């Protein structure tokens, strides 16, 4: 009986191990599937937004504002992240960009809702579109100003370094002018002339 019990225990352990592996595999597949679904949904949404932005009407204008706003937020975040990696002192600028991103997400939803309503209803609320344009303009202008300020800081820092290099270059060139390096060809000519003079000079009697 003992060998049979041991065999059953081994079989149960193997089955349990296989069940654990199967569960882990299913979990990974579900996780990867969710990520792939999110990416596919995001790509599909972008494609739909680009297609909708070609509409010449108010709905198309709203979709174009959505695309432009997303692009402005993205490149502004990239500029701030790059400045942080370079060690720039940004103060509360990253928090400000976060708040701008939050408002941009809200405006993106409002623009999307307006675009859908404009496509399905013949009645257009021009006052709402004007307010959406105003909010869009304020957010994109804020992003542009932040990027311009970051570029100005980088240019100022680079200008300081370039000025130092220019000063060092001037000093080095001036030092070389004050202490010119002898030309090897001139040294060879001088040595040759000395040799010829020594040969032409009569030997002194011993």
XYZ file of N, CA and C in Angstrom:
618
model
N 0.818 -1.213 0.000
C 0.000 0.000 0.000
C 0.852 1.264 0.000
N 2.002 1.188 0.682
C 2.845 2.379 0.782
C 3.334 2.852 -0.572
N 3.813 1.933 -1.457
C 4.259 2.407 -2.777
C 3.132 3.047 -3.573
N 1.902 2.497 -3.450
C 0.771 3.067 -4.190
C 0.458 4.469 -3.682
N 0.484 4.648 -2.365
C 0.214 5.970 -1.794
C 1.264 6.978 -2.239
N 2.516 6.557 -2.249
C 3.590 7.451 -2.698
C 3.406 7.828 -4.157
N 3.017 6.842 -4.969
C 2.796 7.106 -6.393
C 1.651 8.095 -6.596
N 0.564 7.908 -5.819
C -0.567 8.831 -5.929
C -0.178 10.245 -5.516
N 0.626 10.340 -4.478
C 1.070 11.677 -4.030
C 1.897 12.353 -5.117
N 2.790 11.574 -5.742
C 3.620 12.136 -6.813
C 2.750 12.603 -7.973
N 1.747 11.782 -8.335
C 0.851 12.153 -9.433
C 0.076 13.415 -9.091
N -0.414 13.500 -7.852
C -1.166 14.688 -7.440
C -0.292 15.938 -7.453
N 0.960 15.783 -7.009
C 1.881 16.932 -7.020
C 2.138 17.392 -8.447
N 2.323 16.427 -9.355
C 2.555 16.779 -10.762
C 1.336 17.479 -11.345
N 0.139 16.944 -11.037
C -1.084 17.573 -11.537
C -1.248 18.984 -10.984
N -0.934 19.139 -9.690
C -1.030 20.471 -9.087
C -0.056 21.436 -9.744
N 1.156 20.945 -10.007
C 2.156 21.788 -10.672
C 1.691 22.191 -12.071
N 1.105 21.231 -12.794
C 0.601 21.536 -14.135
C -0.553 22.531 -14.082
N -1.412 22.389 -13.059
C -2.515 23.340 -12.915
C -1.995 24.748 -12.638
N -0.954 24.829 -11.800
C -0.373 26.152 -11.506
C 0.227 26.760 -12.769
N 0.954 25.927 -13.524
C 1.527 26.429 -14.777
C 0.432 26.856 -15.749
N -0.615 26.054 -15.829
C -1.716 26.414 -16.721
C -2.390 27.702 -16.311
N -2.593 27.873 -14.993
C -3.198 29.117 -14.517
C -2.326 30.321 -14.797
N -1.002 30.163 -14.583
C -0.089 31.271 -14.872
C -0.088 31.599 -16.358
N -0.123 30.551 -17.195
C -0.156 30.788 -18.635
C -1.417 31.510 -19.063
N -2.559 31.091 -18.497
C -3.819 31.757 -18.833
C -3.797 33.215 -18.377
N -3.233 33.455 -17.179
C -3.150 34.831 -16.671
C -2.305 35.705 -17.593
N -1.155 35.164 -18.029
C -0.295 35.933 -18.933
C -0.983 36.184 -20.267
N -1.679 35.168 -20.769
C -2.382 35.351 -22.037
C -3.464 36.421 -21.923
N -4.198 36.396 -20.808
C -5.244 37.404 -20.611
C -4.636 38.795 -20.504
N -3.511 38.892 -19.768
C -2.863 40.192 -19.599
C -2.352 40.727 -20.927
N -1.677 39.856 -21.690
C -1.178 40.276 -23.004
C -2.334 40.626 -23.928
N -3.408 39.841 -23.841
C -4.575 40.127 -24.674
C -5.197 41.473 -24.351
N -5.246 41.822 -23.060
C -5.793 43.125 -22.679
C -4.933 44.260 -23.215
N -3.602 44.093 -23.099
C -2.714 45.134 -23.625
C -2.867 45.278 -25.129
N -2.937 44.131 -25.812
C -3.100 44.187 -27.267
C -4.433 44.824 -27.641
N -5.464 44.527 -26.858
C -6.780 45.121 -27.131
C -6.752 46.627 -26.928
N -6.075 47.062 -25.857
C -5.980 48.502 -25.610
C -5.232 49.203 -26.736
N -4.114 48.580 -27.173
C -3.355 49.191 -28.259
C -4.170 49.234 -29.544
N -4.865 48.126 -29.826
C -5.680 48.093 -31.043
C -6.800 49.122 -30.973
N -7.392 49.251 -29.785
C -8.464 50.240 -29.626
C -7.927 51.655 -29.799
N -6.717 51.893 -29.252
C -6.127 53.224 -29.381
C -5.814 53.541 -30.841
N -5.255 52.549 -31.547
C -4.951 52.756 -32.967
C -6.230 52.992 -33.761
N -7.266 52.213 -33.434
C -8.542 52.382 -34.135
C -9.138 53.759 -33.865
N -9.052 54.203 -32.606
C -9.583 55.529 -32.277
C -8.826 56.629 -33.014
N -7.503 56.464 -33.112
C -6.722 57.462 -33.841
C -7.101 57.486 -35.313
N -7.273 56.291 -35.873
C -7.652 56.234 -37.288
C -9.015 56.875 -37.509
N -9.953 56.591 -36.604
C -11.286 57.192 -36.723
C -11.212 58.705 -36.574
N -10.375 59.169 -35.625
C -10.241 60.617 -35.420
C -9.649 61.294 -36.649
N -8.638 60.663 -37.262
C -8.042 61.255 -38.460
C -9.045 61.279 -39.618
N -9.826 60.230 -39.726
C -10.831 60.216 -40.784
C -11.904 61.273 -40.527
N -12.331 61.379 -39.263
C -13.366 62.358 -38.927
C -12.859 63.783 -39.077
N -11.540 63.984 -38.886
C -10.981 65.335 -38.995
C -11.011 65.857 -40.422
N -11.213 64.973 -41.383
C -11.287 65.409 -42.776
C -12.642 66.023 -43.121
N -13.585 65.911 -42.210
C -14.912 66.496 -42.445
C -14.788 68.020 -42.478
N -15.291 68.671 -43.505
C -15.148 70.133 -43.587
C -16.074 70.898 -42.646
N -17.011 70.220 -41.990
C -17.974 70.903 -41.138
C -17.465 71.135 -39.730
N -18.406 71.467 -38.843
C -18.063 71.739 -37.447
C -17.523 70.496 -36.744
N -18.070 69.334 -37.085
C -17.578 68.100 -36.471
C -16.117 67.864 -36.834
N -15.771 68.119 -38.087
C -14.377 67.968 -38.500
C -13.469 68.954 -37.792
N -13.943 70.173 -37.594
C -13.138 71.164 -36.873
C -12.894 70.719 -35.435
N -13.925 70.180 -34.800
C -13.767 69.698 -33.429
C -12.761 68.552 -33.369
N -12.817 67.646 -34.339
C -11.867 66.535 -34.363
C -10.445 67.031 -34.619
N -10.299 68.026 -35.470
C -8.957 68.572 -35.720
C -8.403 69.239 -34.466
N -9.260 69.910 -33.721
C -8.807 70.510 -32.467
C -8.378 69.431 -31.482
N -9.079 68.320 -31.463
C -8.691 67.205 -30.587
C -7.299 66.693 -30.948
N -7.069 66.483 -32.245
C -5.767 65.973 -32.684
C -4.648 66.964 -32.366
N -4.888 68.234 -32.656
C -3.865 69.250 -32.381
C -3.574 69.349 -30.886
N -4.624 69.279 -30.085
C -4.445 69.390 -28.641
C -3.641 68.212 -28.098
N -3.936 67.016 -28.575
C -3.169 65.846 -28.135
C -1.701 65.981 -28.521
N -1.449 66.463 -29.735
C -0.065 66.623 -30.183
C 0.666 67.669 -29.339
N 0.006 68.783 -29.042
C 0.632 69.835 -28.242
C 0.967 69.332 -26.838
N 0.043 68.602 -26.237
C 0.288 68.064 -24.899
C 1.444 67.068 -24.933
N 1.479 66.232 -25.955
C 2.519 65.204 -26.049
C 3.912 65.821 -26.182
N 4.080 66.771 -27.092
C 5.416 67.341 -27.290
C 5.818 68.224 -26.109
N 4.841 68.814 -25.420
C 5.172 69.604 -24.229
C 5.644 68.696 -23.105
N 4.976 67.566 -22.925
C 5.431 66.601 -21.918
C 6.833 66.105 -22.239
N 7.086 65.828 -23.504
C 8.414 65.358 -23.895
C 9.476 66.410 -23.591
N 9.164 67.675 -23.853
C 10.126 68.747 -23.582
C 10.412 68.863 -22.087
N 9.370 68.760 -21.267
C 9.556 68.854 -19.813
C 10.325 67.643 -19.295
N 9.987 66.457 -19.782
C 10.697 65.247 -19.345
C 12.176 65.318 -19.720
N 12.466 65.822 -20.914
C 13.861 65.950 -21.336
C 14.606 66.946 -20.450
N 13.947 68.047 -20.104
C 14.572 69.035 -19.222
C 14.831 68.447 -17.837
N 13.909 67.626 -17.350
C 14.116 66.979 -16.049
C 15.286 66.004 -16.107
N 15.383 65.246 -17.202
C 16.507 64.312 -17.337
C 17.836 65.050 -17.419
N 17.829 66.245 -18.007
C 19.060 67.033 -18.122
C 19.410 67.768 -16.836
N 18.529 67.683 -15.840
C 18.828 68.298 -14.551
C 18.483 69.768 -14.448
N 17.554 70.239 -15.274
C 17.167 71.645 -15.198
C 16.252 71.867 -13.996
N 16.400 73.023 -13.365
C 15.489 73.389 -12.291
C 14.202 73.962 -12.867
N 13.134 73.204 -12.782
C 11.878 73.609 -13.422
C 10.847 74.140 -12.440
N 11.129 74.075 -11.153
C 10.163 74.570 -10.181
C 8.869 73.769 -10.227
N 7.750 74.472 -10.336
C 6.436 73.825 -10.373
C 5.944 73.595 -11.799
N 6.847 73.720 -12.760
C 6.441 73.557 -14.156
C 5.900 72.154 -14.454
N 6.518 71.073 -13.945
C 5.930 69.747 -14.204
C 4.512 69.609 -13.665
N 4.248 70.167 -12.469
C 2.884 70.115 -11.932
C 1.927 70.915 -12.805
N 2.408 72.045 -13.323
C 1.569 72.861 -14.197
C 1.222 72.107 -15.476
N 2.202 71.408 -16.027
C 1.939 70.617 -17.237
C 0.941 69.506 -16.932
N 1.030 68.929 -15.727
C 0.053 67.919 -15.339
C -1.358 68.480 -15.278
N -1.500 69.690 -14.744
C -2.823 70.319 -14.691
C -3.333 70.646 -16.097
N -2.423 71.106 -16.949
C -2.821 71.387 -18.336
C -3.286 70.106 -19.020
N -2.585 69.004 -18.764
C -2.974 67.720 -19.356
C -4.357 67.292 -18.872
N -4.635 67.527 -17.588
C -5.945 67.166 -17.049
C -7.049 67.969 -17.736
N -6.837 69.275 -17.873
C -7.837 70.108 -18.555
C -7.944 69.727 -20.035
N -6.808 69.339 -20.624
C -6.837 68.931 -22.032
C -7.654 67.656 -22.212
N -7.540 66.727 -21.262
C -8.347 65.506 -21.341
C -9.841 65.832 -21.256
N -10.175 66.758 -20.366
C -11.581 67.160 -20.253
C -12.064 67.819 -21.545
N -11.232 68.690 -22.091
C -11.613 69.364 -23.332
C -11.702 68.370 -24.487
N -10.826 67.367 -24.483
C -10.877 66.343 -25.523
C -12.221 65.618 -25.502
N -12.685 65.282 -24.304
C -13.989 64.640 -24.196
C -15.121 65.547 -24.649
N -15.027 66.827 -24.311
C -16.070 67.771 -24.718
C -16.081 67.956 -26.236
N -14.893 68.029 -26.827
C -14.821 68.166 -28.283
C -15.358 66.917 -28.977
N -15.029 65.746 -28.419
C -15.548 64.515 -29.002
C -17.061 64.441 -28.924
N -17.620 64.855 -27.785
C -19.073 64.858 -27.634
C -19.724 65.830 -28.614
N -19.114 67.006 -28.752
C -19.667 67.995 -29.689
C -19.603 67.469 -31.123
N -18.488 66.799 -31.468
C -18.356 66.269 -32.829
C -19.415 65.207 -33.104
N -19.655 64.325 -32.134
C -20.673 63.284 -32.333
C -22.062 63.894 -32.475
N -22.357 64.875 -31.650
C -23.667 65.519 -31.743
C -23.827 66.270 -33.060
N -22.734 66.871 -33.536
C -22.809 67.611 -34.798
C -23.041 66.679 -35.979
N -22.512 65.459 -35.880
C -22.705 64.512 -36.980
C -24.103 63.910 -36.991
N -24.740 63.847 -35.834
C -26.041 63.180 -35.754
C -27.219 64.144 -35.726
N -26.964 65.421 -35.451
C -28.062 66.383 -35.349
C -27.847 67.522 -36.339
N -28.905 67.960 -37.007
C -28.759 69.077 -37.952
C -28.654 70.432 -37.261
N -28.913 70.475 -35.960
C -28.884 71.743 -35.231
C -27.512 71.908 -34.573
N -26.853 73.010 -34.868
C -25.494 73.255 -34.387
C -25.517 74.420 -33.415
N -24.886 74.210 -32.275
C -24.781 75.267 -31.266
C -23.451 75.990 -31.479
N -23.498 77.106 -32.190
C -22.266 77.829 -32.508
C -21.646 78.476 -31.269
N -22.459 78.813 -30.285
C -21.912 79.412 -29.065
C -21.024 78.410 -28.323
N -21.466 77.156 -28.278
C -20.654 76.124 -27.622
C -19.348 75.911 -28.370
N -19.410 75.884 -29.690
C -18.193 75.709 -30.478
C -17.225 76.866 -30.252
N -17.757 78.073 -30.114
C -16.890 79.230 -29.863
C -16.179 79.099 -28.518
N -16.898 78.625 -27.499
C -16.261 78.431 -26.189
C -15.220 77.323 -26.244
N -15.520 76.266 -26.988
C -14.541 75.186 -27.138
C -13.287 75.695 -27.845
N -13.475 76.532 -28.855
C -12.316 77.125 -29.541
C -11.482 77.958 -28.571
N -12.159 78.722 -27.720
C -11.448 79.580 -26.764
C -10.617 78.744 -25.790
N -11.217 77.683 -25.250
C -10.479 76.825 -24.322
C -9.314 76.131 -25.024
N -9.560 75.699 -26.246
C -8.503 75.061 -27.035
C -7.343 76.024 -27.261
N -7.660 77.261 -27.603
C -6.618 78.256 -27.859
C -5.799 78.541 -26.602
N -6.463 78.628 -25.457
C -5.743 78.909 -24.214
C -4.790 77.776 -23.854
N -5.246 76.541 -23.993
C -4.401 75.405 -23.623
C -3.222 75.244 -24.583
N -3.473 75.360 -25.874
C -2.373 75.215 -26.834
C -1.374 76.366 -26.703
N -1.870 77.567 -26.413
C -0.963 78.700 -26.204
C -0.098 78.484 -24.967
N -0.701 77.943 -23.905
C 0.072 77.658 -22.693
C 1.174 76.640 -22.987
N 0.853 75.614 -23.762
C 1.867 74.612 -24.122
C 2.997 75.245 -24.930
N 2.635 76.080 -25.893
C 3.654 76.721 -26.728
C 4.551 77.634 -25.896
N 3.979 78.350 -24.942
C 4.776 79.245 -24.096
C 5.730 78.457 -23.204
N 5.272 77.323 -22.692
C 6.142 76.490 -21.852
C 7.324 75.984 -22.667
N 7.065 75.496 -23.867
C 8.162 74.992 -24.701
C 9.121 76.112 -25.086
N 8.580 77.283 -25.392
C 9.444 78.412 -25.743
C 10.329 78.808 -24.565
N 9.771 78.779 -23.355
C 10.557 79.127 -22.174
C 11.670 78.109 -21.945
N 11.362 76.829 -22.138
C 12.390 75.797 -21.974
C 13.503 75.961 -23.007
N 13.122 76.260 -24.236
C 14.134 76.458 -25.280
C 15.004 77.674 -24.965
N 14.392 78.751 -24.461
C 15.170 79.942 -24.107
C 16.166 79.636 -22.993
N 15.734 78.851 -21.992
C 16.656 78.471 -20.920
C 17.830 77.665 -21.466
N 17.531 76.721 -22.336
C 18.599 75.906 -22.916
C 19.548 76.754 -23.755
N 18.988 77.696 -24.518
C 19.835 78.559 -25.339
C 20.708 79.460 -24.470
N 20.158 79.946 -23.352
C 20.947 80.782 -22.446
C 22.107 79.996 -21.853
N 21.816 78.772 -21.432
C 22.878 77.924 -20.873
C 23.930 77.605 -21.933
N 23.469 77.286 -23.132
C 24.413 76.975 -24.209
C 25.239 78.199 -24.577
N 24.607 79.387 -24.567
C 25.333 80.608 -24.912
C 26.454 80.876 -23.918
N 26.199 80.584 -22.628
C 27.253 80.765 -21.621
C 28.432 79.850 -21.908
N 28.138 78.593 -22.206
C 29.216 77.661 -22.524
C 29.958 78.040 -23.788
N 29.221 78.511 -24.793
C 29.857 78.914 -26.051
C 30.743 80.136 -25.834
N 30.294 81.081 -24.998
C 31.110 82.265 -24.707
C 32.407 81.873 -24.005
N 32.322 80.921 -23.080
C 33.533 80.458 -22.403
C 34.499 79.807 -23.390
N 33.957 79.005 -24.293
C 34.812 78.362 -25.294
C 35.468 79.409 -26.190
N 34.709 80.443 -26.568
C 35.272 81.490 -27.416
C 36.396 82.231 -26.701
N 36.206 82.524 -25.412
C 37.248 83.217 -24.648
C 38.505 82.359 -24.536
N 38.320 81.079 -24.249
C 39.475 80.183 -24.152
C 40.187 80.054 -25.491
N 39.410 80.033 -26.571
C 40.020 79.952 -27.905
C 40.855 81.189 -28.195
N 40.318 82.371 -27.859
C 41.069 83.611 -28.080
C 42.365 83.624 -27.276
N 42.288 83.174 -26.008
C 43.492 83.147 -25.175
C 44.530 82.186 -25.731
N 44.078 81.035 -26.187
C 45.012 80.049 -26.719
C 45.677 80.549 -27.993
N 44.906 81.169 -28.865
C 45.475 81.690 -30.112
C 46.460 82.815 -29.819
N 46.119 83.685 -28.863
C 47.014 84.780 -28.506
C 48.317 84.250 -27.913
N 48.206 83.196 -27.095
C 49.420 82.610 -26.514
C 50.302 81.998 -27.598
N 49.696 81.389 -28.579
C 50.483 80.805 -29.664
C 51.152 81.885 -30.503
N 50.505 83.034 -30.640
C 51.121 84.123 -31.398
C 52.316 84.703 -30.660
N 52.215 84.796 -29.335
C 53.317 85.354 -28.557
C 54.507 84.407 -28.508
N 54.283 83.146 -28.545
C 55.369 82.162 -28.527
C 55.233 81.278 -29.755
N 55.701 81.774 -30.912
C 55.518 81.006 -32.150
C 56.323 79.710 -32.130
N 55.756 78.714 -32.717
C 56.427 77.414 -32.811
C 57.381 77.444 -33.997
N 58.662 77.119 -33.773
C 59.621 77.160 -34.894
C 59.258 76.149 -35.972
N 59.470 76.590 -37.198
C 59.176 75.720 -38.332
C 60.298 74.697 -38.478
N 60.012 73.416 -38.542
C 61.075 72.403 -38.701
C 61.917 72.626 -39.949
N 61.313 73.111 -41.028
C 62.081 73.358 -42.253
C 63.103 74.469 -42.043
N 62.691 75.514 -41.293
C 63.650 76.586 -41.002
C 64.802 76.069 -40.154
N 64.500 75.188 -39.212
C 65.564 74.622 -38.383
C 66.538 73.794 -39.228
N 66.003 73.053 -40.188
C 66.865 72.252 -41.063
C 67.757 73.164 -41.911
N 67.163 74.250 -42.448
C 67.961 75.193 -43.247
C 69.071 75.825 -42.414
N 68.734 76.192 -41.182
C 69.742 76.814 -40.323
C 70.876 75.838 -40.011
N 70.524 74.589 -39.740
C 71.547 73.588 -39.462
C 72.427 73.351 -40.691
N 71.813 73.344 -41.874
C 72.575 73.144 -43.111
C 73.537 74.305 -43.351
N 73.044 75.528 -43.120
C 73.902 76.695 -43.316
C 75.087 76.673 -42.356
N 74.831 76.285 -41.114
C 75.931 76.199 -40.155
C 76.963 75.161 -40.592
N 76.493 74.060 -41.118
C 77.410 73.010 -41.569
C 78.274 73.503 -42.722
N 77.646 74.205 -43.662
C 78.404 74.717 -44.801
C 79.422 75.759 -44.360
N 79.061 76.588 -43.391
C 80.005 77.597 -42.893
C 81.186 76.922 -42.217
N 80.891 75.879 -41.423
C 81.971 75.173 -40.742
C 82.905 74.510 -41.744
N 82.384 74.002 -42.832
C 83.228 73.370 -43.843
C 84.095 74.398 -44.572
N 83.522 75.569 -44.828
C 84.273 76.594 -45.559
C 85.339 77.247 -44.690
N 85.209 77.168 -43.395
C 86.166 77.804 -42.499
C 87.465 76.989 -42.505
N 88.652 77.661 -42.691
C 89.924 76.904 -42.715
C 90.231 76.307 -41.360
N 90.865 75.140 -41.426
C 91.213 74.471 -40.184
C 92.390 75.180 -39.527
N 92.367 75.277 -38.231
C 93.448 75.909 -37.480
C 94.637 74.955 -37.400
N 95.845 75.514 -37.540
C 97.040 74.633 -37.441
C 97.167 74.059 -36.043
N 97.576 72.819 -36.006
C 97.741 72.159 -34.716
C 99.130 72.422 -34.151
